Structure formats: C-alpha cells, structure tokens
Coordinates of N, CA and C in Angstrom, one line a residue:
M88 N 122.7 71.5 -32.9 CA 123.5 72.0 -33.0 C 122.6 73.5 -31.9
R89 N 122.3 73.9 -32.3 CA 120.4 75.2 -32.0 C 120.4 74.6 -30.7
A90 N 120.2 73.6 -30.4 CA 119.9 73.4 -29.1 C 121.1 74.1 -27.9
E91 N 121.8 73.3 -28.3 CA 123.2 73.6 -27.9 C 123.2 74.8 -26.9
L92 N 123.9 76.1 -28.4 CA 123.9 77.1 -28.1 C 122.3 77.8 -27.5
E93 N 121.7 77.4 -27.7 CA 120.1 78.0 -26.5 C 120.4 78.0 -25.6
K94 N 121.7 76.6 -25.2 CA 121.9 76.8 -23.8 C 122.5 77.2 -23.2
S95 N 123.8 77.6 -23.9 CA 124.7 77.6 -24.0 C 125.5 78.3 -25.2
P96 N 125.3 79.3 -25.1 CA 125.6 80.9 -26.2 C 127.2 80.8 -26.0
M97 N 127.7 81.0 -25.3 CA 129.2 81.5 -25.8 C 129.3 79.8 -26.2
L98 N 129.3 79.0 -26.1 CA 130.0 77.6 -27.4 C 131.3 77.9 -27.8
G99 N 132.2 77.5 -27.7 CA 133.6 78.1 -28.8 C 134.2 78.7 -28.0
R100 N 135.0 79.3 -29.0 CA 135.5 80.8 -28.8 C 135.3 82.3 -29.2
Q101 N 135.9 82.6 -29.0 CA 135.4 84.2 -29.3 C 136.2 84.0 -30.3
A102 N 135.9 84.8 -32.0 CA 136.7 85.0 -33.2 C 137.0 86.2 -32.9
R103 N 136.5 87.1 -32.8 CA 137.0 88.6 -32.4 C 135.7 89.5 -32.6
S104 N 136.0 90.4 -31.8 CA 134.8 91.4 -31.7 C 134.4 91.8 -32.6
A105 N 133.1 92.0 -32.5 CA 131.7 92.5 -33.2 C 131.6 93.9 -32.9
V106 N 130.3 94.4 -33.6 CA 130.0 95.6 -33.3 C 129.0 95.8 -31.8
G107 N 128.8 96.3 -31.5 CA 127.9 97.0 -29.8 C 127.7 95.5 -28.7
G108 N 127.5 95.2 -28.3 CA 127.3 93.9 -27.4 C 127.4 92.4 -28.1
M109 N 127.5 92.8 -29.6 CA 127.6 91.2 -29.8 C 128.7 90.8 -30.0
K110 N 129.0 89.3 -30.1 CA 130.2 88.5 -30.4 C 129.8 87.4 -31.4
L111 N 131.5 87.4 -32.4 CA 131.6 86.7 -33.0 C 132.7 85.1 -32.6
C112 N 131.6 84.3 -32.6 CA 132.3 83.3 -31.9 C 132.2 81.6 -33.4
T113 N 133.3 80.9 -32.7 CA 132.7 79.6 -33.5 C 133.4 78.2 -32.7
T114 N 132.4 77.8 -33.4 CA 132.7 76.1 -33.2 C 133.5 75.3 -34.0
R115 N 133.6 73.9 -33.9 CA 133.4 72.8 -34.5 C 132.7 71.9 -33.8
L116 N 132.1 71.2 -35.0 CA 132.0 69.7 -35.1 C 133.1 68.7 -35.4
E117 N 133.6 68.0 -35.1 CA 135.0 67.1 -35.1 C 133.9 65.7 -36.4
A118 N 134.7 65.3 -37.3 CA 134.6 64.2 -38.2 C 133.9 63.4 -37.4
T119 N 133.3 63.1 -38.6 CA 132.9 61.0 -38.1 C 133.2 59.8 -39.2
A120 N 133.1 58.9 -38.6 CA 133.3 57.8 -40.3 C 132.0 58.0 -40.6
G121 N 130.6 58.3 -40.6 CA 130.2 59.2 -41.3 C 129.9 60.3 -41.8
R122 N 130.4 61.2 -41.2 CA 130.7 63.0 -42.0 C 131.4 63.8 -41.6
P123 N 131.9 64.8 -42.2 CA 133.2 65.6 -42.5 C 132.7 66.0 -41.3
A124 N 134.3 67.0 -40.9 CA 134.4 67.9 -39.8 C 133.4 68.9 -40.2
L125 N 132.9 70.0 -39.7 CA 132.2 71.3 -39.6 C 132.7 72.2 -38.6
T126 N 133.2 73.7 -39.0 CA 133.5 74.6 -38.5 C 132.1 75.4 -38.9
V127 N 131.5 75.6 -37.2 CA 130.3 76.3 -38.0 C 130.5 78.2 -36.7
T128 N 130.7 79.2 -37.5 CA 130.5 81.1 -37.1 C 129.4 81.7 -36.7
Y129 N 129.4 82.2 -36.1 CA 128.0 82.8 -35.6 C 128.1 83.9 -34.7
V130 N 127.4 84.6 -34.5 CA 127.3 85.6 -34.2 C 126.6 85.8 -32.5
Y131 N 127.0 86.1 -31.6 CA 125.6 86.2 -30.3 C 126.0 87.9 -30.1
D132 N 124.8 87.7 -29.6 CA 124.3 89.3 -29.5 C 123.5 88.9 -27.9
A133 N 124.9 89.3 -27.1 CA 124.1 89.8 -25.3 C 123.1 90.5 -25.3
R134 N 122.8 91.5 -26.2 CA 121.3 92.0 -25.7 C 120.3 90.7 -25.4
H135 N 119.5 91.2 -24.9 CA 117.9 91.0 -24.5 C 116.9 91.2 -25.6
R136 N 116.4 91.1 -26.2 CA 115.5 92.4 -27.2 C 113.1 91.2 -26.5
N137 N 112.8 92.1 -27.0 CA 111.1 91.5 -26.3 C 110.9 91.4 -27.8
P138 N 110.6 89.8 -28.0 CA 109.8 89.2 -29.6 C 108.7 90.7 -29.4
G139 N 108.8 90.6 -31.2 CA 108.0 91.0 -32.0 C 106.7 90.6 -32.1

C-alpha cells in the first residue's frame, strides 16, 4: 500500500480537512479468502519539504 500511496498520494477519499495543507484520507482494502478487509486512514501533507 505504501508504494501505491507514493505513486498516488490522494488514493481513496478525503475524510475531513486537517490542519494547514494537510488532508485526512481513508482507503479500504477489500476482504479476500485469505485476509479480512482493512480500512486505512492517513494524513497527506501536500507541502513538499527538503530532507533533513
């Protein structure tokens, strides 16, 4: 999932507004025979920062 979010940071839907340029998003992995469903909530920070 991390690789998918790095390619498409706004994957899923916006859950609600967060502080500043950040957005709170959520996405869901559907259940399969071998694993249960998983809902992931994450913060997307649109501001680009230089590595420390």
